[in-house]
Coordinates of C-alpha atoms in Angstrom, one line a residue:
Chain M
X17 CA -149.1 -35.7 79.4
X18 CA -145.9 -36.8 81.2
X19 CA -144.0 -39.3 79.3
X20 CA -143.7 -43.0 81.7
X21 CA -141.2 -43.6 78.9
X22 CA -138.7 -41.2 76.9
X23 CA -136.2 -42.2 74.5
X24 CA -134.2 -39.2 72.7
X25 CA -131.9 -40.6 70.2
X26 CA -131.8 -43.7 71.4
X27 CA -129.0 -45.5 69.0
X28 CA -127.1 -48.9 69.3
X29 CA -125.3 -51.9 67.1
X30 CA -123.3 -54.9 67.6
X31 CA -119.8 -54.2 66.6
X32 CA -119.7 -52.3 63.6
X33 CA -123.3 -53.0 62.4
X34 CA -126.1 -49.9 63.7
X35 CA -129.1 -51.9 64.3
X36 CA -131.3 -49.0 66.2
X37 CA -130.4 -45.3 64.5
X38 CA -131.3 -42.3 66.4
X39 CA -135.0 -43.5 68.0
X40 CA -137.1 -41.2 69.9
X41 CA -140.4 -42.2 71.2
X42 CA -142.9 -41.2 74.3
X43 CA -144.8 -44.5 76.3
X44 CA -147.3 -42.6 78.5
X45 CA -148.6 -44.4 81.3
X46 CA -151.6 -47.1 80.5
X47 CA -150.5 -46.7 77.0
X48 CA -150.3 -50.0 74.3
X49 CA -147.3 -49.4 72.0
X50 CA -147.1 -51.8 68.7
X51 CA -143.9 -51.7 67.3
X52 CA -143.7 -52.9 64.2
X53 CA -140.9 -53.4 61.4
X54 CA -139.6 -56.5 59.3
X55 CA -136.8 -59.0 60.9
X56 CA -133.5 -57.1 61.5
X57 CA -135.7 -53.4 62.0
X58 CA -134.1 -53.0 65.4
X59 CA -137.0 -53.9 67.4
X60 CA -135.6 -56.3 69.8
X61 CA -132.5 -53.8 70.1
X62 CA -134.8 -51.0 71.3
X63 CA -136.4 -53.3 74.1
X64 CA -132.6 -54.7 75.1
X65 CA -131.5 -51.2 74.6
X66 CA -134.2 -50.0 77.3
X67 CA -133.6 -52.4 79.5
X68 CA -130.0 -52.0 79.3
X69 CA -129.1 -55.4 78.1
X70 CA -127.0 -53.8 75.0
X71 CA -124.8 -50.7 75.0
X72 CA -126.6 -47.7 73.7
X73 CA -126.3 -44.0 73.0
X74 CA -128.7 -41.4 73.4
X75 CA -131.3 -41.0 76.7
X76 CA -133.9 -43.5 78.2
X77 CA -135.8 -42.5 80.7
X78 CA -138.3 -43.8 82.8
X79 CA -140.6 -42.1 85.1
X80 CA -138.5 -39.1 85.1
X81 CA -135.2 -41.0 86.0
X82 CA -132.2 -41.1 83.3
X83 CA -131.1 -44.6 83.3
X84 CA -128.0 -44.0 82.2
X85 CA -125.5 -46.3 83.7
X86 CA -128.3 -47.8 85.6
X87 CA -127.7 -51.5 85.1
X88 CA -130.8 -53.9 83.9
X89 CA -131.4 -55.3 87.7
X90 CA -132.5 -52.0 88.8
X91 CA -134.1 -50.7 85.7
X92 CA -136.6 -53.5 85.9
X93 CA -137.1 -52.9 89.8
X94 CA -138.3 -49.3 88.9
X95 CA -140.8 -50.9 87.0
X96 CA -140.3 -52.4 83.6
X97 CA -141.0 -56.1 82.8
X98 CA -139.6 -58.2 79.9
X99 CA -141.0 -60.9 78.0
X100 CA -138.0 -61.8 75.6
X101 CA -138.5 -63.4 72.1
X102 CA -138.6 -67.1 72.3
X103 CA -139.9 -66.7 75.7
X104 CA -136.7 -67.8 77.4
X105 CA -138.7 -69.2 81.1
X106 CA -135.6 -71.3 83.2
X107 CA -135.9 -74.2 81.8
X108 CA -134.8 -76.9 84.7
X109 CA -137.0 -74.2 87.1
X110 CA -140.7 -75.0 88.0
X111 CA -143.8 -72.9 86.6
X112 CA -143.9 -71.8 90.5
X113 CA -140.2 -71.0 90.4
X114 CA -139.9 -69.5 87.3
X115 CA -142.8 -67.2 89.0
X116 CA -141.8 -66.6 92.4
X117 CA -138.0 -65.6 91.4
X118 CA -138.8 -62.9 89.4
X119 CA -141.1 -61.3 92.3
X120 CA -139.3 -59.2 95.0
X121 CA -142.3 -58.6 97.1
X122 CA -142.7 -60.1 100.4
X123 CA -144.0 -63.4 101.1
X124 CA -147.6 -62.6 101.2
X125 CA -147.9 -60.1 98.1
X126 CA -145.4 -62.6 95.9
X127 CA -148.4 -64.9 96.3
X128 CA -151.2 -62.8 96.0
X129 CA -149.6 -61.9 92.4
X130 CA -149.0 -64.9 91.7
X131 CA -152.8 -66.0 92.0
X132 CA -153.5 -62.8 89.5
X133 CA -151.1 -64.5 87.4
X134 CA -152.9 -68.1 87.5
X135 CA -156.3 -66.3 87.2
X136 CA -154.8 -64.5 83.9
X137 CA -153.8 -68.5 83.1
X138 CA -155.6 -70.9 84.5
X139 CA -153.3 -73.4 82.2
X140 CA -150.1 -72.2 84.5
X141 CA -151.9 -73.2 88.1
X142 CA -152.5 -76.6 86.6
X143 CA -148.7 -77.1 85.6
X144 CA -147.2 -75.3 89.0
X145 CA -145.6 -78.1 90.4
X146 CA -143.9 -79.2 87.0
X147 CA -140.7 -78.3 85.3
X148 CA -140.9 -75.4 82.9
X149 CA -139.4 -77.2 80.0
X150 CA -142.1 -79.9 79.7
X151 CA -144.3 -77.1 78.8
X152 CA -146.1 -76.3 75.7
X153 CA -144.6 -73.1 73.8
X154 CA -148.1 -71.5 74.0
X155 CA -147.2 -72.3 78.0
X156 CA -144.2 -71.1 78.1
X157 CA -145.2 -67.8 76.8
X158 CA -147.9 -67.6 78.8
X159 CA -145.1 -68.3 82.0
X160 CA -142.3 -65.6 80.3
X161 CA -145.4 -63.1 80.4
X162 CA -146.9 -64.3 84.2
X163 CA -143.1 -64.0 85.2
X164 CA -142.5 -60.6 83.8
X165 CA -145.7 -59.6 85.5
X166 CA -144.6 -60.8 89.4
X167 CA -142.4 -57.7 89.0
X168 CA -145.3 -55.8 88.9
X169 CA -144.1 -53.9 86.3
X170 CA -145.9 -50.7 85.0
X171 CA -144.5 -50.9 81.6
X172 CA -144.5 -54.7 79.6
X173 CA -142.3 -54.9 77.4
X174 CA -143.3 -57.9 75.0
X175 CA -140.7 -59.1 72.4
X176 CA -142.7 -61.4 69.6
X177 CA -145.3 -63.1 72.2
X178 CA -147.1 -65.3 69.0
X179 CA -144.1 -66.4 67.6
X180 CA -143.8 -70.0 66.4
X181 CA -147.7 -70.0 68.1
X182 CA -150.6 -71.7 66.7
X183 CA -153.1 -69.3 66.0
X184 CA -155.3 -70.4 68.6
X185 CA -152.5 -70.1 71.1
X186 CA -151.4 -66.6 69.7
X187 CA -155.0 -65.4 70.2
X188 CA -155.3 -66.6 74.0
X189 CA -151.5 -64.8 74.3
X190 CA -153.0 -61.4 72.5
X191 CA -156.2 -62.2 74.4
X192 CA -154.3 -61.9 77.6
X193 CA -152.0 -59.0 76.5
X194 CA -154.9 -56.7 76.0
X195 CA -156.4 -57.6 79.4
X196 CA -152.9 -56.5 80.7
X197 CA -153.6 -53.2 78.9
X198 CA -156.4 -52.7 79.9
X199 CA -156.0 -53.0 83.2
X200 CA -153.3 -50.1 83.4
X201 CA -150.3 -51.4 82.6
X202 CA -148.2 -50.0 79.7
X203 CA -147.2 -52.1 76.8
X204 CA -145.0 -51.8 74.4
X205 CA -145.2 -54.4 72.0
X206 CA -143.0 -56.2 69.3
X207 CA -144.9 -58.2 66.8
X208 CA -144.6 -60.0 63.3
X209 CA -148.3 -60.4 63.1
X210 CA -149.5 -56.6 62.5
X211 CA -153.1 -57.1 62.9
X212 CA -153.0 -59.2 66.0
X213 CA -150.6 -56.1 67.4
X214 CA -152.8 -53.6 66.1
X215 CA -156.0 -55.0 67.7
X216 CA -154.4 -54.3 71.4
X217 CA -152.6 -51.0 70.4
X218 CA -153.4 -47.1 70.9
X219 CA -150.4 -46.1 69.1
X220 CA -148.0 -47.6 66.7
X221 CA -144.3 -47.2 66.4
X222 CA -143.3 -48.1 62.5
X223 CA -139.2 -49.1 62.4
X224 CA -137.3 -50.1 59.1
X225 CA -133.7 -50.7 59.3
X226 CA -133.4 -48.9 62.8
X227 CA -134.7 -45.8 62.2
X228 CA -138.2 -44.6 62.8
X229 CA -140.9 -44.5 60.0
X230 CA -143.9 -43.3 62.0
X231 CA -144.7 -43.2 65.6
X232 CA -148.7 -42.4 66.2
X233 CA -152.1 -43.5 66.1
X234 CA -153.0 -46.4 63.9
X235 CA -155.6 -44.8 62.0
X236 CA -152.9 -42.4 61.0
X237 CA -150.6 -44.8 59.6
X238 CA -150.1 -43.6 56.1
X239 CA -150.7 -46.3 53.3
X240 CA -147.3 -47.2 52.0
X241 CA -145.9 -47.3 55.4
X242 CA -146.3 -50.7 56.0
X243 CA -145.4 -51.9 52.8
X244 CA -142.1 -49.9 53.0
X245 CA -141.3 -50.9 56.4
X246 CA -141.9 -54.5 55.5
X247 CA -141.1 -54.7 52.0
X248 CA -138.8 -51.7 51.3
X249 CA -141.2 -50.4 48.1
X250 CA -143.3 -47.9 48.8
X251 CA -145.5 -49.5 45.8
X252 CA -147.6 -52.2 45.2
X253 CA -146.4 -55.9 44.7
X254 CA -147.5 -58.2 42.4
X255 CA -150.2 -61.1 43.2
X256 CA -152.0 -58.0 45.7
X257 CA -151.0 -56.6 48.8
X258 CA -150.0 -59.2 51.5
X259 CA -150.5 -56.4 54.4
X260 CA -154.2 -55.4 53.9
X261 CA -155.1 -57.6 56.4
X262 CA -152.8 -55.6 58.6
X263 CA -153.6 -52.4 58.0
X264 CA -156.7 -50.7 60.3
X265 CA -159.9 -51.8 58.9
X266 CA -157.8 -54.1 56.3
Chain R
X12 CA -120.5 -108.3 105.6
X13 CA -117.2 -107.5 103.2
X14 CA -119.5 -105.8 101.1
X15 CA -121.7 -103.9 103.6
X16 CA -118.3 -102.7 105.5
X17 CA -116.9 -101.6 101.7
X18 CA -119.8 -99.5 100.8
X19 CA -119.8 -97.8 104.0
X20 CA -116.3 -96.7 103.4
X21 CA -116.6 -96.2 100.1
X22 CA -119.8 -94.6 100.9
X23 CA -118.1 -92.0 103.4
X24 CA -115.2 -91.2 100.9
X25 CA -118.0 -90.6 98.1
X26 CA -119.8 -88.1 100.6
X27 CA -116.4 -86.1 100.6
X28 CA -116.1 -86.5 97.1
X29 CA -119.2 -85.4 96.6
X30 CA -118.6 -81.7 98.5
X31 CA -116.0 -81.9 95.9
X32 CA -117.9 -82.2 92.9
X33 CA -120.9 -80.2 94.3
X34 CA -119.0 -77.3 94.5
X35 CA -117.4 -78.0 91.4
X36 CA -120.8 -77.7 89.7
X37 CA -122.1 -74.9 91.2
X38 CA -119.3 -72.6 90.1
X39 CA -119.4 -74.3 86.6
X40 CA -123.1 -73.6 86.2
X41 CA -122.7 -70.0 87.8
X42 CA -119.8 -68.7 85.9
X43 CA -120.5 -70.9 82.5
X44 CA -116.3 -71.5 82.8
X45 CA -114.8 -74.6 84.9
X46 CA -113.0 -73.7 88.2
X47 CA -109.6 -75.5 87.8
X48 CA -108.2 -74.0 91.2
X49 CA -111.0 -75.9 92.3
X50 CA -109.2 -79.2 93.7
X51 CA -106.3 -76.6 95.3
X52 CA -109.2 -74.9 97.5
X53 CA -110.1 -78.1 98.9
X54 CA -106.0 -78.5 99.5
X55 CA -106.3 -75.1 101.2
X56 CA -109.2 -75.9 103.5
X57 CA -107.3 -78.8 104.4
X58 CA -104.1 -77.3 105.1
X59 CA -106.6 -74.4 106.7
X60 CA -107.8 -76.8 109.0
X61 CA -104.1 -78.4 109.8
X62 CA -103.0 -74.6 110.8
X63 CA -106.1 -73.5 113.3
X64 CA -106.3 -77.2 114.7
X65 CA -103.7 -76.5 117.5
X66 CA -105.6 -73.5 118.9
X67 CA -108.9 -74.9 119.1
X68 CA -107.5 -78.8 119.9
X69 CA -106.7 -77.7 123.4
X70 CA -109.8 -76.5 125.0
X71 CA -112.4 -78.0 122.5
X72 CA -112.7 -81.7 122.5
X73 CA -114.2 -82.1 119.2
X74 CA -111.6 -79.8 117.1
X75 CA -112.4 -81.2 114.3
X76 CA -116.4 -80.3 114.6
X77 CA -115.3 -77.0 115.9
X78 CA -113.1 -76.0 112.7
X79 CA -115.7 -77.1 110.2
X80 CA -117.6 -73.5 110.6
X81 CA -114.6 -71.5 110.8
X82 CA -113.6 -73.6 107.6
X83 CA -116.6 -72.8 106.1
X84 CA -116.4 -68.9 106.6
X85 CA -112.9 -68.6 106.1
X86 CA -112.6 -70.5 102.7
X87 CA -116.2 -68.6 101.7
X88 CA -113.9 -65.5 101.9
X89 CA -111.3 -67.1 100.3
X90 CA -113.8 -67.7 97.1
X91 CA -114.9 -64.2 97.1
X92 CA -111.4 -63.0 96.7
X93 CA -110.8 -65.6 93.7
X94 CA -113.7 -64.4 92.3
X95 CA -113.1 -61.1 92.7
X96 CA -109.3 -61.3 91.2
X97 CA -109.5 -64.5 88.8
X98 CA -113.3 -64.3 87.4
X99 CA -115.1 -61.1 87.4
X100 CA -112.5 -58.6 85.7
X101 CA -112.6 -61.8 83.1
X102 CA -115.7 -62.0 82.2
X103 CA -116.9 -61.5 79.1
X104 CA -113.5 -62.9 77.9
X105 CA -113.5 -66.2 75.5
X106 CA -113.4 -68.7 78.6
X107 CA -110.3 -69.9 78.0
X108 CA -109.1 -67.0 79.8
X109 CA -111.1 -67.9 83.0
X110 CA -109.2 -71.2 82.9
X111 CA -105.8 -69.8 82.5
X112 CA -106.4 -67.3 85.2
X113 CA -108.3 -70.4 87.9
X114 CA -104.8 -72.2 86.8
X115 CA -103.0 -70.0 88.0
X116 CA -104.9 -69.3 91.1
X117 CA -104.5 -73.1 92.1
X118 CA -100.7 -72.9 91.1
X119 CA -100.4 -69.8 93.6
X120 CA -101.9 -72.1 96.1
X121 CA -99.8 -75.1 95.8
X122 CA -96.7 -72.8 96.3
X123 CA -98.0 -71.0 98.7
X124 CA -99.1 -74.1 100.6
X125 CA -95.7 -75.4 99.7
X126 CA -94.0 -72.2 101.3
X127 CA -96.0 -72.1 104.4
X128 CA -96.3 -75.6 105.6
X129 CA -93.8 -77.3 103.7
X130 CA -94.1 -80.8 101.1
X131 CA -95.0 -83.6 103.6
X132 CA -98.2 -84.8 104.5
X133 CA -100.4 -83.4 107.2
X134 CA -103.5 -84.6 109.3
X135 CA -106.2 -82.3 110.2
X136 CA -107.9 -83.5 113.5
X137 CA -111.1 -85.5 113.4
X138 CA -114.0 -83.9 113.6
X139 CA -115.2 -86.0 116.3
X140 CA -112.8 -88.3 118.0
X141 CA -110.6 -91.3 116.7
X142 CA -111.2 -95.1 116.8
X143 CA -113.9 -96.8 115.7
X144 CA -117.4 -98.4 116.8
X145 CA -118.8 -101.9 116.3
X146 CA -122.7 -101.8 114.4
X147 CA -123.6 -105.1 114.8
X148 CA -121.0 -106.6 112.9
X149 CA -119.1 -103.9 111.1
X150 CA -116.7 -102.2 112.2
X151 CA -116.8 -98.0 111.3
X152 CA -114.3 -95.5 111.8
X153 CA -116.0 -92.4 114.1
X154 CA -114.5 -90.3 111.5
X155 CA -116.4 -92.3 108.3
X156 CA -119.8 -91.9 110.0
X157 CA -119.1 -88.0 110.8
X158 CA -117.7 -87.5 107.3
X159 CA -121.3 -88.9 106.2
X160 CA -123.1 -86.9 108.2
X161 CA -121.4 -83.8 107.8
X162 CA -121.8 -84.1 104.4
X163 CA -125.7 -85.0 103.8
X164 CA -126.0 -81.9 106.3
X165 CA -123.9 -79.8 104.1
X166 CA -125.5 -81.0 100.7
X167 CA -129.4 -81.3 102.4
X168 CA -128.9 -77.6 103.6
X169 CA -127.7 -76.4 99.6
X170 CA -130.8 -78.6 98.2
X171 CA -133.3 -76.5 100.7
X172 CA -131.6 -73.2 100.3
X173 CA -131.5 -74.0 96.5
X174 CA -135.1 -75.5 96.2
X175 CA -137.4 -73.4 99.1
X176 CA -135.4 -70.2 99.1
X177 CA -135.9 -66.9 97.1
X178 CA -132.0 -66.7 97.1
X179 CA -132.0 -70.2 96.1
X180 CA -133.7 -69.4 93.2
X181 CA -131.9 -66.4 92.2
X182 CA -129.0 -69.0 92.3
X183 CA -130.6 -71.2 90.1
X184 CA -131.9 -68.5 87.5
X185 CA -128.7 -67.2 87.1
X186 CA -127.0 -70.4 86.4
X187 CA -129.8 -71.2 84.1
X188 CA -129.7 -68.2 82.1
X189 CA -128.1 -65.2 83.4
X190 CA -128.9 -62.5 80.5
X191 CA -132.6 -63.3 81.6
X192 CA -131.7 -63.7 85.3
X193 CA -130.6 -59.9 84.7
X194 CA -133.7 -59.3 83.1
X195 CA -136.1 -60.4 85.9
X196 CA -134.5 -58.2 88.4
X197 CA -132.2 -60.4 89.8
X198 CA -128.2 -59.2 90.9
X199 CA -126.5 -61.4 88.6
X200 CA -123.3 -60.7 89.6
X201 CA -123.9 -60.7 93.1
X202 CA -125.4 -64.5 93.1
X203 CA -122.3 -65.6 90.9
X204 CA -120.2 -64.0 93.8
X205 CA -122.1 -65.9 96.4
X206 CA -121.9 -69.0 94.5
X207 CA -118.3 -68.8 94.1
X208 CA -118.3 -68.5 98.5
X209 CA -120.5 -71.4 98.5
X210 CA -118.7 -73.4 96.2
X211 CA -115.0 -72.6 97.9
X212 CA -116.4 -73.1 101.6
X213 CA -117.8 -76.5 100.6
X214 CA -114.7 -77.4 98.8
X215 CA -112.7 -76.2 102.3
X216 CA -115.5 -78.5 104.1
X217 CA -114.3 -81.4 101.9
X218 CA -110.5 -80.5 102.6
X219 CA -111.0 -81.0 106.3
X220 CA -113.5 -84.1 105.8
X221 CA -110.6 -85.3 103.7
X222 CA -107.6 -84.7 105.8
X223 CA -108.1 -86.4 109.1
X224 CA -107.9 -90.3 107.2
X225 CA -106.6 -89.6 103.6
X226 CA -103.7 -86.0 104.3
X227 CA -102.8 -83.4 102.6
X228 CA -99.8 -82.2 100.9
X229 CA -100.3 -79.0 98.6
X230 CA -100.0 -80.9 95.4
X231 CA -103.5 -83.2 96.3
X232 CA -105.4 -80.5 94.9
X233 CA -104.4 -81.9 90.7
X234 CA -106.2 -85.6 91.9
X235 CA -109.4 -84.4 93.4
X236 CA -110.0 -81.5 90.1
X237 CA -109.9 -84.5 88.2
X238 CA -112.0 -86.5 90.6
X239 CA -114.7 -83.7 90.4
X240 CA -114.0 -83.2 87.0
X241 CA -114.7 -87.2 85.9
X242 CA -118.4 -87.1 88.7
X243 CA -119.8 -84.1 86.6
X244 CA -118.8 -86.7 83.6
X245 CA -120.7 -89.1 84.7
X246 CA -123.5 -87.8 86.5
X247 CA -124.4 -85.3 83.3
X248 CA -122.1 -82.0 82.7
X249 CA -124.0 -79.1 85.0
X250 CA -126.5 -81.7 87.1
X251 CA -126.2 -80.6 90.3
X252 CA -127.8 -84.0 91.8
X253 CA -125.5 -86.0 89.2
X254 CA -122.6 -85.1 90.1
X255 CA -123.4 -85.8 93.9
X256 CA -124.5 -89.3 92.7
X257 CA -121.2 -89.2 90.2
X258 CA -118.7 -88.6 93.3
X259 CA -120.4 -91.5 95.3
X260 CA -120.1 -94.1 92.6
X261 CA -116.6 -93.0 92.1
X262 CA -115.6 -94.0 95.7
X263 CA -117.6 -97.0 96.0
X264 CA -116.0 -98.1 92.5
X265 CA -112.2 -97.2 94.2
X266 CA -112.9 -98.7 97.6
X267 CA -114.5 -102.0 95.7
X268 CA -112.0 -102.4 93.3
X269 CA -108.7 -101.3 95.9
X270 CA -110.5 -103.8 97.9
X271 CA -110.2 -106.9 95.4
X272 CA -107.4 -105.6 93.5
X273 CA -105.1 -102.9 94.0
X274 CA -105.5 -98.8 94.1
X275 CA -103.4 -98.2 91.0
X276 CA -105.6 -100.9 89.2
X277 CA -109.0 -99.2 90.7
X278 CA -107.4 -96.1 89.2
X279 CA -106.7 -97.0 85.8
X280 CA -110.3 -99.0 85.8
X281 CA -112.0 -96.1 86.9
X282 CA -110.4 -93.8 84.0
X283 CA -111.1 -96.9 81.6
X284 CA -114.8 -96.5 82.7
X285 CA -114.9 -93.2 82.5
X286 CA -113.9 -93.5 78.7
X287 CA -116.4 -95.9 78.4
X288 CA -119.2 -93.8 79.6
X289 CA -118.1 -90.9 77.0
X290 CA -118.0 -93.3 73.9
X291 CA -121.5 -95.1 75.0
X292 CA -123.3 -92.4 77.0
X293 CA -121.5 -88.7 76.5
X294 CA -124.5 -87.3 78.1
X295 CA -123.5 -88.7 81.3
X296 CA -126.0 -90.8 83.6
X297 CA -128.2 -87.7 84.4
X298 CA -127.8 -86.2 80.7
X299 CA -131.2 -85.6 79.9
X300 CA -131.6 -83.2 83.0
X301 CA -128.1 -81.5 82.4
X302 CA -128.9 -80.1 78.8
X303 CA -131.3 -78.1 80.1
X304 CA -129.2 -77.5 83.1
X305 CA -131.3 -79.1 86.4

């Protein structure tokens, strides 16, 4: 299998701190990615650090094209879309806007994605004409993700799309997500809530601290690698484990 | 009928003002670091317009009309350069940097003004002809009624472009949040280049509105800075459509109060104001829209 995605070493901090320590990981095309780790495990670094939006060392490539010194502008032209954490839409932009910017198509294919975009949230056609700032946060993630998709991107990268969700609102997001999977498009995606990542992922990347735990299948996760990516113990805690939920078949 | 003829001058000096203050805000919003050469660019595209006037005034018989594109261009050029030299090998710099270096820009300009065309006060032609024309019973200046039409052409083109364009967009993204500008695809620092030439050819539209009635000597640039600098005040620090509706209410309150009272006292009663509005509404008037940047 070709990789869509390579990263050899990937490694990158902010000012003396390393926040992503030698990462190496393989995104084939169609493939759903969770990455998974505690707060402060590097994953939004490794998605900034693909798209170029922090200094890093090592190799990314995409499609067969080292990226280094490409700058982000271009790096998401070749084909990879971001949905940031805390969703980030333009605030004083409308939900048709906020969609339309962020497509470089011509006239007629920015608006044919766009209605794939409104059929994928039927919430966003209702709310075109208004200002993305009155929206709900279950909205506005639902535009950051329909924005990141006008690029037509053929790798999503998704930076915590249920935070500070209702769980209702989460599962339409993760309800959505998968249907992005499954139609083709790569994923690769960050996510506090392990189960809700797991359900729409073939693979799962496992980061503690910025370094790599375990980067395969879910089924193959070993037992104590959740709780030692998230806790730091590779042993029970008291009260029960607060992951089993998380874990495959948990 | 006092009135009526007051707010049509003050009206006309408030659409200038508000090419001022317009490109004041775009730059602001752009570069997330206040222009202060700004006021000496509209100086320049005065004093641009008072050194091309005598080879167009000859064969064209509305030089003043005939300038404004040249003007346009020209100082559009002259903003790519400042960019290019004062802003972009700053960036990333604490932003007091940005001002220091837009200082001196503006200080470069009032000398160089200074050196080329000497300290005394020059008209720019008007952009259509002189006099004046009765409507019903007031009595306009050509050049007031040109002013305000030049200028809602100049700011109702920026709204389209801004509002129907995909460039227009771009602009706005990246003065909304440029790290995610970036991140949609978008050339960040290509828009903040082409705002930085729209902002600088609308102040040099401004500067040739200005100088036909008001002059220009190089040192007018420190007056109108401030005057852009107190509309973004009031109409809501980074509203785009407040601080076009700030500059008009700051001529109309000049021209009303000059009119009853004196210029020095409209001055002194517009800063008062102006410390008024920050104690009892810091937002400005249009707050709510500029926090989250309109």
């Amino acid at each position: 299998m070709s990789g869509l995605l390579r990263l050899d070493g990937l490694t990158a901090g902010y000012g003396g701190a390393t926040a992503l320590d030698g990462v190496s990981l393989t995104l084939v095309p169609g493939e759903a990615v969770a990455l998974l780790g505690a707060n402060g495990a590097g994953k939004t670094t490794l998605m900034k650090a693909i798209l170029g939006l922090v200094p890093a060392a090592g190799r990314v490539a995409f499609d067969g094209t080292d990226l280094a010194g490409v700058p982000t502008e271009r790096r998401v032209r070749l084909g990879l879309g971001y949905v940031p954490e805390g969703r980030r839409v333009f605030p004083g932009m409308s939900v048709r806007d906020n969609l339309e910017v962020a497509s470089f198509a011509a006239a007629a294919r920015r608006r044919d994605r766009m209605e794939r975009v409104f059929a994928l949230f039927p919430q966003l056609r209702v709310k075109a004409a208004d200002t993305a700032w009155r929206l709900s946060g279950g909205q506005q993630q639902m535009l950051a993700i329909g924005r990141a998709l006008m690029g037509e991107p053929r790798l999503l990268l998704l930076d915590e799309p249920s935070l500070g969700l209702s769980p209702k609102l989460a599962a339409e997001v993760f309800a959505a997500v998968r249907a992005i999977a499954d139609s083709g498009t790569a994923v690769l995606v960050a996510e506090q809530s392990t189960a809700r990542a797991l359900a729409v992922a073939h693979r799962v990347a496992l980061l503690r601290l910025g370094t790599l735990l375990h980067d395969g299948p879910a089924e193959a996760l070993p037992p104590d690698a959740l709780r030692a990516a998230f806790l730091g113990v590779p042993g029970g805690v008291p009260g029960g484990d607060p992951l089993a939920d998380a874990r495959p078949g948990g | 009928m006092t009135i009526l003829q007051l707010t049509l001058n003050g009206l006309a000096l408030g659409a200038a003002y508000a090419l001022v203050a317009l490109g004041f805000v775009l730059v602001l919003n752009a570069a997330g670091a206040v222009n202060f050469a700004h006021g000496d660019l509209v100086m320049a595209g005065g004093m641009l317009a008072v050194a091309l006037a005598p080879h167009i005034t000859s064969f064209w018989p509305a030089p003043g009309l005939a300038l404004l594109p040249l003007v346009l261009v020209l100082m559009a050029a002259l903003g790519l350069a400042v960019s290019w030299l004062a802003y972009l090998p700053l960036r990333g710099r604490p932003h007091v940097s940005v001002f220091i270096s837009t200082i001196a820009v503006g200080i470069i300009l009032q000398n160089g003004a200074n050196a080329l065309f000497g300290g005394e006060p020059r008209a720019a032609p008007p952009l259509l002809w002189g006099g004046t024309v009765a409507l019903g019973p007031l009595v306009v200046s050509v050049q007031s009624l040109a002013i305000l039409a030049v200028a809602a052409l100049l700011i109702g083109a920026q709204q389209w472009v801004f509002a129907r364009t995909q460039i227009g967009r771009r602009l706005r993204a990246t003065a909304q949040d440029p790290e995610m500008a970036r991140a949609c695809g978008i050339p960040v620092t290509a828009m903040i280049l082409a705002t930085f030439a729209l902002g600088t050819a609308y102040a040099g539209a401004a500067g040739l509105l200005l100088a036909n009635q008001f002059f220009v000597t190089p040192t007018a640039g420190g007056d109108l800075i401030l005057k852009a600098y107190i509309a973004v005040t009031i109409g809501g620090w980074g509203s785009v459509p407040g601080a076009v509706v700030g500059a008009l209410l700051i001529a109309l309150f000049e021209v009303g109060v000059s009119a009853v009272l004196s210029y020095p006292v409209a001055l002194g009663a517009l800063y008062a104001t102006l410390l008024v509005i920050l104690v009892a509404r810091p937002q400005g008037l249009f707050g709510e829209a500029a926090r989250r940047r309109a």
